[in-house]
Coordinates of C-alpha atoms (C1' of nucleotides) in Angstrom, one line a residue:
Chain A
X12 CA 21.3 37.2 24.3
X13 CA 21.8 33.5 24.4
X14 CA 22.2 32.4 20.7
X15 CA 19.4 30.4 18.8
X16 CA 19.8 26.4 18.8
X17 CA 19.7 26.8 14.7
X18 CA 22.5 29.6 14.6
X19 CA 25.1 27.6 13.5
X20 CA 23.2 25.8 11.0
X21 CA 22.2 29.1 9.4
X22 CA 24.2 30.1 6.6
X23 CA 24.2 33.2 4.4
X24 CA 24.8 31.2 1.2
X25 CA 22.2 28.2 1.2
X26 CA 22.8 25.0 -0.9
X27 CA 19.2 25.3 -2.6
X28 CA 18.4 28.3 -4.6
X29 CA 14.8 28.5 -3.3
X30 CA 12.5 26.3 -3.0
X31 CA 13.8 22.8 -2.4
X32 CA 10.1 21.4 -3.3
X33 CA 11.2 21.2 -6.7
X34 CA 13.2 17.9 -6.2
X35 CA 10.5 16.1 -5.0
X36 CA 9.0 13.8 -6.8
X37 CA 5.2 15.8 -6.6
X38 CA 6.4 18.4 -8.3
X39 CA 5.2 19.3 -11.4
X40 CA 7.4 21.3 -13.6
X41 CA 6.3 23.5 -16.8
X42 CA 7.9 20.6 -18.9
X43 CA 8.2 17.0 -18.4
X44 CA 11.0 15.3 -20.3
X45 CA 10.6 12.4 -22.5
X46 CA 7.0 12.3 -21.7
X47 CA 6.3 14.2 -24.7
X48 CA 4.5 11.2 -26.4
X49 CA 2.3 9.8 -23.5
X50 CA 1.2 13.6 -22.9
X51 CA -0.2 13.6 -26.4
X52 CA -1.6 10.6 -26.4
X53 CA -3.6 11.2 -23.2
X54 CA -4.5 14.9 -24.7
X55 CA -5.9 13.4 -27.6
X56 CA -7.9 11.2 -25.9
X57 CA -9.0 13.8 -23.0
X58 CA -9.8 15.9 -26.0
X59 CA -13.3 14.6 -26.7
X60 CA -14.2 16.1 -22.8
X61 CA -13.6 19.3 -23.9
X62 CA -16.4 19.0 -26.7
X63 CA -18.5 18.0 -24.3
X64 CA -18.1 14.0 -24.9
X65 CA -17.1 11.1 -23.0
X66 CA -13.7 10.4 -23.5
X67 CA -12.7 6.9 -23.5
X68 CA -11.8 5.4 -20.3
X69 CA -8.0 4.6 -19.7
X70 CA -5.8 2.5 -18.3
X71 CA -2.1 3.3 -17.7
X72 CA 0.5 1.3 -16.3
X73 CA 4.4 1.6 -15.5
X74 CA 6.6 1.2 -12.7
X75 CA 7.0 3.5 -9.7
X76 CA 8.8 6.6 -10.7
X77 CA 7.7 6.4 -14.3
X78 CA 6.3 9.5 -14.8
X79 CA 2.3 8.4 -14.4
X80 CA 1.3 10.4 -11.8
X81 CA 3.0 13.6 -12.7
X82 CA 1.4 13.4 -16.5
X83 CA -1.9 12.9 -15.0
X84 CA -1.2 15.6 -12.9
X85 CA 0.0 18.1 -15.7
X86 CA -2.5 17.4 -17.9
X87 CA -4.6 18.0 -15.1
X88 CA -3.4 21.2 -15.0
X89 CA -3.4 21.7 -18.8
X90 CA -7.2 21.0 -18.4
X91 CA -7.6 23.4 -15.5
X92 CA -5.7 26.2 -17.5
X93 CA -8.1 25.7 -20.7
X94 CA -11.2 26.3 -18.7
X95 CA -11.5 29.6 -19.8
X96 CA -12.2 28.5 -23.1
X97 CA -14.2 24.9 -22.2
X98 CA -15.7 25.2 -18.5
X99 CA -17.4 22.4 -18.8
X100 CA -14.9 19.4 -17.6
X101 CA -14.1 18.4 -14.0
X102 CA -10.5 16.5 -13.1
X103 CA -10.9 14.7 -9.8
X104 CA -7.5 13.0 -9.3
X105 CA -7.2 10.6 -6.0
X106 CA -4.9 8.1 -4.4
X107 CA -6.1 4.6 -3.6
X108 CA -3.6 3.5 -1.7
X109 CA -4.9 6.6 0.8
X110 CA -8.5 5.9 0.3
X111 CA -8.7 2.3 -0.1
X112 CA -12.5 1.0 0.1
X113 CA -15.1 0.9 -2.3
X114 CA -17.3 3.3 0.5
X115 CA -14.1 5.7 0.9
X116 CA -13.4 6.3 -2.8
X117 CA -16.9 6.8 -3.6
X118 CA -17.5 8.8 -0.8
X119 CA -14.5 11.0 -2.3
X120 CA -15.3 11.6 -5.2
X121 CA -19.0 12.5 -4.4
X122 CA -17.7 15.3 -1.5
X123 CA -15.8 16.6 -4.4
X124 CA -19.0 18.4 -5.7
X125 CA -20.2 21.2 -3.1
X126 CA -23.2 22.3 -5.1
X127 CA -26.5 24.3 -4.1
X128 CA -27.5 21.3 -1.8
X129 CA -24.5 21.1 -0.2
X130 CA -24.7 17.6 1.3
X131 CA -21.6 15.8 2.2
X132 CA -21.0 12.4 2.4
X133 CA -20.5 11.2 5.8
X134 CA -16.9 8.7 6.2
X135 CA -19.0 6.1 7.3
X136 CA -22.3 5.1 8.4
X137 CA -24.4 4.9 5.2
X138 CA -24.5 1.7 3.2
X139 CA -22.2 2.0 0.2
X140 CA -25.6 2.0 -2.7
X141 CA -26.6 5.0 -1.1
X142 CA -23.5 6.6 -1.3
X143 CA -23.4 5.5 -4.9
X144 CA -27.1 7.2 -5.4
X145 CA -26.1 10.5 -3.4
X146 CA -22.9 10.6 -6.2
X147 CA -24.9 9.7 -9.0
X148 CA -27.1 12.6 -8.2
X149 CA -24.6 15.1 -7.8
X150 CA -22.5 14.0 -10.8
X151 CA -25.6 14.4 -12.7
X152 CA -26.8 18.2 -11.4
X153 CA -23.4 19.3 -12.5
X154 CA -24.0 18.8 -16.2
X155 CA -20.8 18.2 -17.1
X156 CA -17.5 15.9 -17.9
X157 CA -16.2 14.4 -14.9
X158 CA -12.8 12.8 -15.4
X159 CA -11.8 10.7 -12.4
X160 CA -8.2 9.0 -12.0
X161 CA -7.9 6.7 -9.2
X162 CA -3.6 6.5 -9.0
X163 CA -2.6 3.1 -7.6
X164 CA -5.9 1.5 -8.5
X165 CA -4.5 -1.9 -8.1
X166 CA -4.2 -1.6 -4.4
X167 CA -7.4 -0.8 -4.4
X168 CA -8.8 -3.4 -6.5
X169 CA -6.8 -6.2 -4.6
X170 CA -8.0 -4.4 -0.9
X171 CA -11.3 -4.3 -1.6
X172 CA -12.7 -5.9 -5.2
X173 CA -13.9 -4.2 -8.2
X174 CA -18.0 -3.1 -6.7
X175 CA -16.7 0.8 -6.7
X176 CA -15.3 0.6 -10.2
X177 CA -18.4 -1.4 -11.8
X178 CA -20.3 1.1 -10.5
X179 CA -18.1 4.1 -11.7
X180 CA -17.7 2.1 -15.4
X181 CA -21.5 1.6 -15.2
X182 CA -22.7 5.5 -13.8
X183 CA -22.9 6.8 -17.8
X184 CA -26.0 4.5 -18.1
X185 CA -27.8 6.3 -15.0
X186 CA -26.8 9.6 -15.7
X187 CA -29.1 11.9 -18.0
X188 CA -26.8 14.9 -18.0
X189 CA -23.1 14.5 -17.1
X190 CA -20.8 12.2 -18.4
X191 CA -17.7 10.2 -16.6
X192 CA -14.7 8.7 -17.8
X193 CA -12.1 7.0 -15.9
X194 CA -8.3 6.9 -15.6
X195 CA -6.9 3.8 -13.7
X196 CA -3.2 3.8 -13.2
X197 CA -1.5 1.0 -11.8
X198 CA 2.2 -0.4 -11.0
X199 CA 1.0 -4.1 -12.2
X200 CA 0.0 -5.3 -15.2
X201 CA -1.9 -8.3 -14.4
X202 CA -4.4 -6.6 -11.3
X203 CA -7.1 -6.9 -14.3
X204 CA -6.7 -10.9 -14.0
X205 CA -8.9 -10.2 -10.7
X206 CA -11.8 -7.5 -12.6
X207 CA -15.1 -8.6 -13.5
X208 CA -14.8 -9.0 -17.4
X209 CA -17.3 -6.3 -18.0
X210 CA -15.0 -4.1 -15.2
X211 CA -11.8 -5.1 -17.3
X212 CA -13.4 -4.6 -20.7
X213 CA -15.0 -1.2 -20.0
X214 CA -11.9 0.3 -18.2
X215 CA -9.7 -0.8 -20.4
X216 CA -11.0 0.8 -23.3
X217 CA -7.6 2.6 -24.1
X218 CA -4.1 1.8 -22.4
X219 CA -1.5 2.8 -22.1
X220 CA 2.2 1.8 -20.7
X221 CA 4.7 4.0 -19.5
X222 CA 8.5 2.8 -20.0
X223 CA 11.1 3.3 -17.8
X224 CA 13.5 6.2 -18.0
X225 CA 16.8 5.2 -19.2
X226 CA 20.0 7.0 -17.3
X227 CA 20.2 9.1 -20.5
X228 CA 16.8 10.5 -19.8
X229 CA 17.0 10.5 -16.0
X230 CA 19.7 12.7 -16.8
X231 CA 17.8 15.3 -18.5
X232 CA 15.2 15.0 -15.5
X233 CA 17.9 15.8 -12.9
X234 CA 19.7 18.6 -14.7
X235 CA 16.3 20.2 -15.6
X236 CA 15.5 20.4 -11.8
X237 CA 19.4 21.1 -10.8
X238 CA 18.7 24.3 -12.6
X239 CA 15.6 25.4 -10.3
X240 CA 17.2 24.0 -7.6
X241 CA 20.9 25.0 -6.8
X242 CA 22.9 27.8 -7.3
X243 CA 25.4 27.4 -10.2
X244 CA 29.0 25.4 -9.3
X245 CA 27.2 23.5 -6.5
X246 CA 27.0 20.4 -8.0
X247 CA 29.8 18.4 -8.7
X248 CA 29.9 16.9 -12.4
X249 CA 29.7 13.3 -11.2
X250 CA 26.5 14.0 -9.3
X251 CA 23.6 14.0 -11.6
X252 CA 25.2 11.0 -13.5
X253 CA 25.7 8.8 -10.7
X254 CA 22.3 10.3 -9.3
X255 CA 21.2 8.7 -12.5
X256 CA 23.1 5.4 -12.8
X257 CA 21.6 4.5 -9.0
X258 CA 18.3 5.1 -9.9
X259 CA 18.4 3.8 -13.5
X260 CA 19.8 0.4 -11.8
X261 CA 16.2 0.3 -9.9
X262 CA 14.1 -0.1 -13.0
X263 CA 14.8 3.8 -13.9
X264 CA 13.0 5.3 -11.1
X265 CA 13.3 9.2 -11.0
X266 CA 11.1 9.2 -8.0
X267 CA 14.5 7.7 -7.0
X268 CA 16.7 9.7 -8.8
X269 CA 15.6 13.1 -7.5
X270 CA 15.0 12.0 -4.0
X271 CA 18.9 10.8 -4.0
X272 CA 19.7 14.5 -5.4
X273 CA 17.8 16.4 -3.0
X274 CA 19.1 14.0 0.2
X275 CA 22.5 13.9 -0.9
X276 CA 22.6 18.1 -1.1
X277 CA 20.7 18.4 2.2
X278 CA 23.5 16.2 3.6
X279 CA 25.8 18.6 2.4
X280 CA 24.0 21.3 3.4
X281 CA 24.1 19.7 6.8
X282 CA 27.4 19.6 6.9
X283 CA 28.2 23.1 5.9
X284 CA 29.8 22.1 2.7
X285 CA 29.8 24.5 -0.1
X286 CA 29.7 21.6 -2.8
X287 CA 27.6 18.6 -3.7
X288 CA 30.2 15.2 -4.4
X289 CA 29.7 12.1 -5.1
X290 CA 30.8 10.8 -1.8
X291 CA 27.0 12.7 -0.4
X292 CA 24.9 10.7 -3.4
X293 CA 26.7 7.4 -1.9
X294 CA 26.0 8.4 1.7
X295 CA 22.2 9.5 0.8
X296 CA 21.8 6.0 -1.4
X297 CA 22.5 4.1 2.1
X298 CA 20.8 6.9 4.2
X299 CA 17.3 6.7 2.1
X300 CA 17.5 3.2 2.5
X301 CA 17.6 3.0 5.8
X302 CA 15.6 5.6 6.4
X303 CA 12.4 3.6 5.1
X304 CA 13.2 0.4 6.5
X305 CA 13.0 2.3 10.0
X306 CA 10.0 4.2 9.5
X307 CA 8.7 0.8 8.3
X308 CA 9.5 -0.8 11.7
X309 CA 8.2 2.6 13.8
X310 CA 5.2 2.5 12.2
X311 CA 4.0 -1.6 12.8
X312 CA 1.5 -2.8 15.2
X313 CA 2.9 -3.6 18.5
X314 CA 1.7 -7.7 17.5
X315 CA 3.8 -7.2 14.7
X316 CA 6.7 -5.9 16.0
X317 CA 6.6 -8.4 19.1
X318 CA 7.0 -10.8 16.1
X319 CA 9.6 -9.6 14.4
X320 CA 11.8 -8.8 17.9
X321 CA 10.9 -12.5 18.6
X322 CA 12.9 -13.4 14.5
X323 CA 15.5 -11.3 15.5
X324 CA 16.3 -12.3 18.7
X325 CA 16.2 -16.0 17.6
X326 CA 19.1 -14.7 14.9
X327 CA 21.4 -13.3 17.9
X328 CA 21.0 -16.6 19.5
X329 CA 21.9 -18.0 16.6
X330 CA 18.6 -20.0 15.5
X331 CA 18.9 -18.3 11.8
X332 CA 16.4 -20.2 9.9
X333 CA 13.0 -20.4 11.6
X334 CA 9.8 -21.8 10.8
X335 CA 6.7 -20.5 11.5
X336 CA 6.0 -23.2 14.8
X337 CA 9.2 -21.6 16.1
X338 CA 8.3 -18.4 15.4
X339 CA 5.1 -18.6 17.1
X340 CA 6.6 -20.2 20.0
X341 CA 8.9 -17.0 20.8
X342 CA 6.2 -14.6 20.2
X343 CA 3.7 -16.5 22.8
X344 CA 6.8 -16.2 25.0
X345 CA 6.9 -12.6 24.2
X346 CA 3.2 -11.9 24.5
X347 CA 3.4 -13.8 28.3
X348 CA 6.2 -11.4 29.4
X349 CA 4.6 -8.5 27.9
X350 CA 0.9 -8.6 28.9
X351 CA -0.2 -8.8 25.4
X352 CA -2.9 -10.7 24.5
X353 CA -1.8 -13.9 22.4
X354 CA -3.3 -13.9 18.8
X355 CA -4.1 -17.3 17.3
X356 CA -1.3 -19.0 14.5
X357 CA -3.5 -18.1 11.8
X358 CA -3.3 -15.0 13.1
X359 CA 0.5 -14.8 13.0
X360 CA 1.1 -16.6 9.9
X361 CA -0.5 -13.6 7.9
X362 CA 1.4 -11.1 9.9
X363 CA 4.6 -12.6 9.0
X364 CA 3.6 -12.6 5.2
X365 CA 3.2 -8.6 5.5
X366 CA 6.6 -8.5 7.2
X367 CA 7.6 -10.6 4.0
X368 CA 6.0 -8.0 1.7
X369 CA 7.2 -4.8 3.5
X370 CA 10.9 -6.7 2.8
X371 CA 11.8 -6.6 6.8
X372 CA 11.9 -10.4 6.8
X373 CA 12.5 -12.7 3.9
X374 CA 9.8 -15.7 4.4
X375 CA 9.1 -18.8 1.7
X376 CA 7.3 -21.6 2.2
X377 CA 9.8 -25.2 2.4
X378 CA 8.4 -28.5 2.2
X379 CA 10.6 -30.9 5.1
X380 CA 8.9 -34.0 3.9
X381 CA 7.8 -35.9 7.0
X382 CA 8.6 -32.8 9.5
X383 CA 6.0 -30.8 7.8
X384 CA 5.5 -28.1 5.4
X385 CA 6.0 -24.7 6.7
X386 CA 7.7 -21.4 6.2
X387 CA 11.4 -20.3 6.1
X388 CA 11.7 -17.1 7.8
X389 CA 15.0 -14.9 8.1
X390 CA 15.3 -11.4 8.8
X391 CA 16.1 -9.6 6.2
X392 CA 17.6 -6.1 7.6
X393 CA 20.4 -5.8 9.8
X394 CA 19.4 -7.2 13.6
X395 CA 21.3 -5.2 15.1
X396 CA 19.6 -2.2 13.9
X397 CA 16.2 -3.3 13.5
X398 CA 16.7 -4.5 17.2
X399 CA 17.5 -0.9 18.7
X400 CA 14.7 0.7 16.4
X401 CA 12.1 -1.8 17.6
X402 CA 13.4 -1.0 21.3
X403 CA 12.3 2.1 21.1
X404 CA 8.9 1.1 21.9
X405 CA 8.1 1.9 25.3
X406 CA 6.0 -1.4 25.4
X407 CA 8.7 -3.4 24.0
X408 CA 11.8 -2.1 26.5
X409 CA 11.1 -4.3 28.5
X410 CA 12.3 -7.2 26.5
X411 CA 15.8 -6.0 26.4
X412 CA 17.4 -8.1 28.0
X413 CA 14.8 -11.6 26.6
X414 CA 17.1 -15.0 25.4
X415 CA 14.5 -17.1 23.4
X416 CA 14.1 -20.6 25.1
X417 CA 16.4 -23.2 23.0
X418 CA 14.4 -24.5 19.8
X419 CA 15.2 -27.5 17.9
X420 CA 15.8 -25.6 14.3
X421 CA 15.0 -27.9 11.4
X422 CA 17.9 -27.9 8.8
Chain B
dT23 C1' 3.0 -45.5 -4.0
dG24 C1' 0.8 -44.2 -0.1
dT25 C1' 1.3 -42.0 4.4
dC26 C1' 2.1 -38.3 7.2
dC27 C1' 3.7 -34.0 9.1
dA28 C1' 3.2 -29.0 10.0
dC29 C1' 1.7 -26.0 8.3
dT30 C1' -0.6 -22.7 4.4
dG31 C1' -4.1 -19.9 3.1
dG32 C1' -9.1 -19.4 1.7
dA33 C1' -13.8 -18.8 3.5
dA34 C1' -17.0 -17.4 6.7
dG35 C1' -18.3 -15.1 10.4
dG36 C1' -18.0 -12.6 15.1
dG37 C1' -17.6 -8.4 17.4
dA38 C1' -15.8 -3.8 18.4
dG39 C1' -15.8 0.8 16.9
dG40 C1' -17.1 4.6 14.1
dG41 C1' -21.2 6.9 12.5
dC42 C1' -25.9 7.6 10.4
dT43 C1' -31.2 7.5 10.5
dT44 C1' -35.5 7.2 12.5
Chain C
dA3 C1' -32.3 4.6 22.1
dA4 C1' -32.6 1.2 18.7
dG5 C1' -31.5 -0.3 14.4
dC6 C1' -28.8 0.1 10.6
dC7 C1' -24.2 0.1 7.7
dC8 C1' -19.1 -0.3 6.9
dT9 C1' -14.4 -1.4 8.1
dC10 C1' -11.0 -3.6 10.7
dC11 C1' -9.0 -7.1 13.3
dC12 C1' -9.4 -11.4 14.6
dT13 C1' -11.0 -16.5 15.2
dT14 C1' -12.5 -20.9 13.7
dC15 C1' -12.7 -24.4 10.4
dC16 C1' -10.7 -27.0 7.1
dA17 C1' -9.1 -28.7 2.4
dG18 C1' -4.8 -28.7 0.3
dT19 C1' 0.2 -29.4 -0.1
dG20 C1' 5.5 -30.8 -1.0
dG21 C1' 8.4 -34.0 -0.1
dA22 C1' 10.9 -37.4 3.1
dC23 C1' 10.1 -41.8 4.5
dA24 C1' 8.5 -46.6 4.9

DNA sequence: TGTCCACTGGAAGGGAGGGCTT
DNA sequence: AAGCCCTCCCTTCCAGTGGACA
């Protein structure tokens, strides 16, 4: 029998004891180290749901990889598990930056309840006060304490506006039998700049801010996962420190942190080593890396990728610092060769600024006196490979072989 | 000090596409 | 089928701007 393409990557003795999902950053462990305080802080507050009160509303900020998400989530849990006792709370947990418009998120939360009248809200096609009054309704035959957290609510909020969350802060007033509280978290501190002060006032009636893990602590995290994860001797001493120390350096991420452990051991793995080193945590640092400025690139609209092909291939030709005329220029170029339809400047100079923000090209605006104030834009990944990634599009093959027309670059 | 350049970026609105209601 | 609504992508319009230059 011809032998299975996965043979030789089949080993009797894995790298992972079991389950590998417990190095990634959604799981939720029995314990979550040096959270201790922010758990009880929330509990006490989430408390007064169980009596059958409204809770305060909260706000909770911290960095990426601070630990938000996964306390909301546990004591999510912790709420689930105590329901046999108190039945009478609901925890609705959603993502913002999924559902990111004041129809979708209210739409959400009002399919969450499948009651006797079983009517679902439809993604679209009903205007947005209705959805509200459908919700409002079906919060209300429930009878209960509905807890909603909206993670990443400052994407939201700078998407779409605050309408959704003045209606959420303001439901309590309409409803005659439930009760609602709300849990914002956000990354930024100053998205409640852009709230409606009576937005801002009620959701802020608690916060709280969630520090950054020190490599001390990021430590703990790792090693209390290690143990779930591998086999004992796998890891090399060095690993969870240095593991640690990377991720620390990023504002003590241990989204980061585990997600270098886990790729470093599956490169191991990979490569049929019976031991995790340091030299895998070093080649998983550069390998997560540029792993998401790739998927970044895949995943653009073809306008926006013609754009970027037409930065780098201005760089190969030497023309390193463009402005946005030049920029244009090449991409009308690019558009004529390709068939695409050519979008307006307008068009193009917002395009650019989310290549800025997604870090694929650094852009800032320069003032050259009497030539005009425009922007400065470089790439800022390596051409070479953001050149053969783009490539890959079938609709942008064609421009292999393309040598941007000679532009006068302003110095 | 005023002018001027090449944009920047906000505001408003069009229209296509998805879907609902009547 | 007609009339809505919402979102997304895009255009049009235009006031505003930093700094070199006269």
């Amino acid at each position: 029998m011809q032998q299975s393409v996965f043979q030789p990557f089949m080993r009797s003795q894995s790298i992972f004891k079991r389950d590998r999902e417990v190095l990634r950053p959604s799981y939720i462990p029995d314990e979550l180290p040096h959270r201790g305080e922010q758990i009880n802080h929330l509990a006490s507050i989430l408390v007064t749901a169980m009596n059958g009160q409204r809770p305060s509303n909260v706000l909770i900020f911290g960095k990426t990889g601070t630990g938000k998400t996964a306390t909301i989530k546990y004591i999510g849990n912790e709420i689930r598990h105590a329901q046999g006792t108190y039945s009478r709370v609901d925890y609705i947990y959603m993502n913002c930056e999924i559902v990111d418009t004041q129809y979708g998120v209210l739409q959400n939360i009002g399919n969450q309840f499948i009651d006797d009248f079983n009517e679902r809200i439809p993604f679209t096609g009903w205007s947005t006060e209705r959805v509200y009054n459908i919700l409002r309704e079906k919060i209300d035959r429930t009878d209960r304490v509905i807890v909603i957290v909206l993670d990443e609510i400052d994407k939201f909020v700078y998407k779409s506006g605050d309408d959704a969350l003045y209606h959420l802060t303001r439901i309590n007033d309409d409803l005659a039998n439930a009760k609602v509280s709300v849990i914002g978290i956000s990354n930024d501190l100053k998205f409640t700049e852009f709230l409606d002060p009576r937005v801002r006032s009620a959701l802020g009636e608690e916060k709280m801010v969630f520090p950054p893990y020190n490599a001390e602590q990021l430590k703990d995290i790792l090693n209390q996962r290690a143990i779930l994860a591998f086999e004992k001797e796998i890891l090399d001493e060095g690993v969870v420190p240095l593991c640690a120390a990377l991720a620390a350096q990023e504002h003590g991420d241990a989204r980061r942190a585990l997600d270098l452990l886990r790729v470093a051991a599956e490169i191991a793995e990979r490569s049929q080593e019976v031991r995790v080193t340091e030299s895998h945590v070093n080649k998983a640092k550069n390998k997560i890396e540029l792993d998401c400025v790739t998927e970044a690139m895949r995943t653009l609209p073809t306008q926006s990728k013609l754009i970027l092909l037409g930065i780098f291939v201005n760089e190969t030709q030497g023309n390193a610092k463009l402005t946005t005329g030049d920029v244009y220029d090449t991409y009308k170029d690019l558009c004529k060769i390709t068939g695409m339809a050519v979008l307006t400047q307008r068009r193009i100079t917002d395009l650019i600024s989310e290549l800025d923000m997604l870090g694929l090209i650094h852009a800032r605006v320069k003032s050259f006196g009497r030539a005009g104030r425009t922007k400065e834009i470089e790439a800022s990944v390596p051409v070479d490979d953001g050149m053969r990634v783009l490539e890959e599009d079938p609709m942008l093959n064609q421009l292999k072989n393309y040598k941007p027309k000679m532009q006068m670059t302003l110095m």
